[in-house]
CSV table of C-alpha atoms in Angstrom, one decimal:
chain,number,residue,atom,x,y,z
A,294,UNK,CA,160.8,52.8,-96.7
A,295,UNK,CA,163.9,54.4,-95.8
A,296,UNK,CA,163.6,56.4,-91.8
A,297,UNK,CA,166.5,58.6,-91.1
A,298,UNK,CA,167.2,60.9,-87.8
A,299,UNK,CA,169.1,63.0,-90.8
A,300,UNK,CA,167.7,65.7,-92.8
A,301,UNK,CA,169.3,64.1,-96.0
A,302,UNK,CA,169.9,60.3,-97.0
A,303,UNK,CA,173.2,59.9,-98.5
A,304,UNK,CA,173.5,58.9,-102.1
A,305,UNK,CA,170.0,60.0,-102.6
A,306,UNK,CA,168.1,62.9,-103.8
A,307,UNK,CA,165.2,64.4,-102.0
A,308,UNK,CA,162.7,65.0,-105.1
A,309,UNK,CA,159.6,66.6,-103.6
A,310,UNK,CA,158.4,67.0,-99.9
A,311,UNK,CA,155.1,65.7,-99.3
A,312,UNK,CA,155.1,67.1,-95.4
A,313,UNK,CA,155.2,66.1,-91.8
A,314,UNK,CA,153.9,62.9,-90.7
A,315,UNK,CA,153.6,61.4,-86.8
A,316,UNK,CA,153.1,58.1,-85.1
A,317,UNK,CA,151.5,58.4,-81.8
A,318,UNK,CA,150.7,55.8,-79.2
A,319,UNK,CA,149.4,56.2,-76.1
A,320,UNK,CA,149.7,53.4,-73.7
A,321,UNK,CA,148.4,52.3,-70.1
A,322,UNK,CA,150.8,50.7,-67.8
A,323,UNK,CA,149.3,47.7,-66.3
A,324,UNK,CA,148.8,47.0,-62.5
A,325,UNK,CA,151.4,44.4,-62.1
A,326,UNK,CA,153.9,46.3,-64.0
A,327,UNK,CA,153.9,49.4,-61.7
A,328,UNK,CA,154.2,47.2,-58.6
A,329,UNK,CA,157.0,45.4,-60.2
A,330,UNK,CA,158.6,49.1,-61.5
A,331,UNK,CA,157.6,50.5,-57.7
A,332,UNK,CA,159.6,47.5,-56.4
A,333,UNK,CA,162.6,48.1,-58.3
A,334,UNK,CA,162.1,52.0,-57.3
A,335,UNK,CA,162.7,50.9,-54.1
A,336,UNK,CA,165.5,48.2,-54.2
A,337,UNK,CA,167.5,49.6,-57.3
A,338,UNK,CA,167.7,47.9,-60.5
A,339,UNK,CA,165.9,48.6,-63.7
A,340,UNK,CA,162.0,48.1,-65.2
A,341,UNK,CA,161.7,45.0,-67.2
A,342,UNK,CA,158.1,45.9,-67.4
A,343,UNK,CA,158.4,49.2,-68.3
A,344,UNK,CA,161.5,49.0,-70.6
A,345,UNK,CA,158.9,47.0,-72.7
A,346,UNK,CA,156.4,48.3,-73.0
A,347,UNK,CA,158.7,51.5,-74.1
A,348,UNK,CA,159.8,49.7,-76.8
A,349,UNK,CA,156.9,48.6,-78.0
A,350,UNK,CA,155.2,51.7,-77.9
A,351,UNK,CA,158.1,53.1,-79.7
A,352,UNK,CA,157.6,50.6,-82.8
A,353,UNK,CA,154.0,51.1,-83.0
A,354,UNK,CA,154.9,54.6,-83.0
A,355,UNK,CA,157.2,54.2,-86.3
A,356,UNK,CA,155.3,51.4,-87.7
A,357,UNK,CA,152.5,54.3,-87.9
A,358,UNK,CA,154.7,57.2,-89.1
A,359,UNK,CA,155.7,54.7,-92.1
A,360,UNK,CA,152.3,53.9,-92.8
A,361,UNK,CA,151.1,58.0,-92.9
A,362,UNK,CA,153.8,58.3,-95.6
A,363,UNK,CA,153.5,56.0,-97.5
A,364,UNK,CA,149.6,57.3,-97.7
A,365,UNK,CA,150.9,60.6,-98.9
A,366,UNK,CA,152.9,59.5,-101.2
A,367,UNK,CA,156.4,58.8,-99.8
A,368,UNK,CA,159.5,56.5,-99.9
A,369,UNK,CA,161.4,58.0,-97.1
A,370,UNK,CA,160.8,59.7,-94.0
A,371,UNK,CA,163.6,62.2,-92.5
A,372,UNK,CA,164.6,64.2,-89.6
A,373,UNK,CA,162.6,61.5,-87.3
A,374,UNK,CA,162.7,62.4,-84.1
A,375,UNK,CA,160.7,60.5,-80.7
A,376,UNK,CA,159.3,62.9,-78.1
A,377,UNK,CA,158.1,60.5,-74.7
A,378,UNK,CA,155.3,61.9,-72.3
A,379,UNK,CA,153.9,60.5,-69.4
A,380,UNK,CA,150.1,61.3,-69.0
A,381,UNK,CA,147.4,60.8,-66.7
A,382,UNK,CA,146.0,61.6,-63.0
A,383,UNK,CA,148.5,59.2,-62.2
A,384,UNK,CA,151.3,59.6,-64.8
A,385,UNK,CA,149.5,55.5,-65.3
A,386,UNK,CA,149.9,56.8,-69.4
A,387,UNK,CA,152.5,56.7,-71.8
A,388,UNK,CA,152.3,59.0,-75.0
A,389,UNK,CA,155.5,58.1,-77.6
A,390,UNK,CA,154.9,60.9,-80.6
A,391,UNK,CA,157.2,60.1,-83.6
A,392,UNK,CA,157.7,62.9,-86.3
A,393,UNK,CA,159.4,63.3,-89.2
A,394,UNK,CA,159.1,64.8,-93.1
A,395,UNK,CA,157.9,62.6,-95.6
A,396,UNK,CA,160.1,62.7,-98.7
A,397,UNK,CA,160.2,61.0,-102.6
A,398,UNK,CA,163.7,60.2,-103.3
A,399,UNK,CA,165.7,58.9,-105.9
């Protein structure tokens, strides 16, 4: 499965559109994480804790966008593009939403 940011893969045509697809993950930030983020607040430096569980988030995120096109129909997914929300009473949520089109190309 090709993922591109672009809204064309090079060398490739874009046969037929088969619409847009997302990944979304929403994640809770564990206890000793925030203390360890708070921490770093405080004295400078950055989040291990958070950092990771960013990325991770992130890859569920596309791993899940790749698996709603190929479920439509797809070989490529373009124009992705990661929006990042914190949610919550106590902003103690991360949402990562992934979105792109799902394409057949040849």
């Amino acid at each position: 499965m090709i993922v591109t940011t672009t809204p064309s893969i090079e060398g490739k045509k874009i046969v037929d559109y088969k619409g847009i697809v997302f990944g979304e993950v929403i994640t809770g930030v564990n206890f000793v994480k925030d203390i360890g983020a708070g921490l770093r607040n405080f004295f400078g430096g950055r989040s291990e804790g958070y950092e990771s569980e960013l990325v991770e988030a992130r890859q569920q995120a596309l791993r899940e966008i790749i698996e709603n096109a190929t479920r439509v129909g797809a070989n490529a997914v373009v124009g992705l593009d990661f929006d990042y929300e914190v949610l919550g009473a106590d902003n103690g949520m991360l949402m990562v939403t992934a979105s792109g089109t799902a394409v057949v190309v040849e």
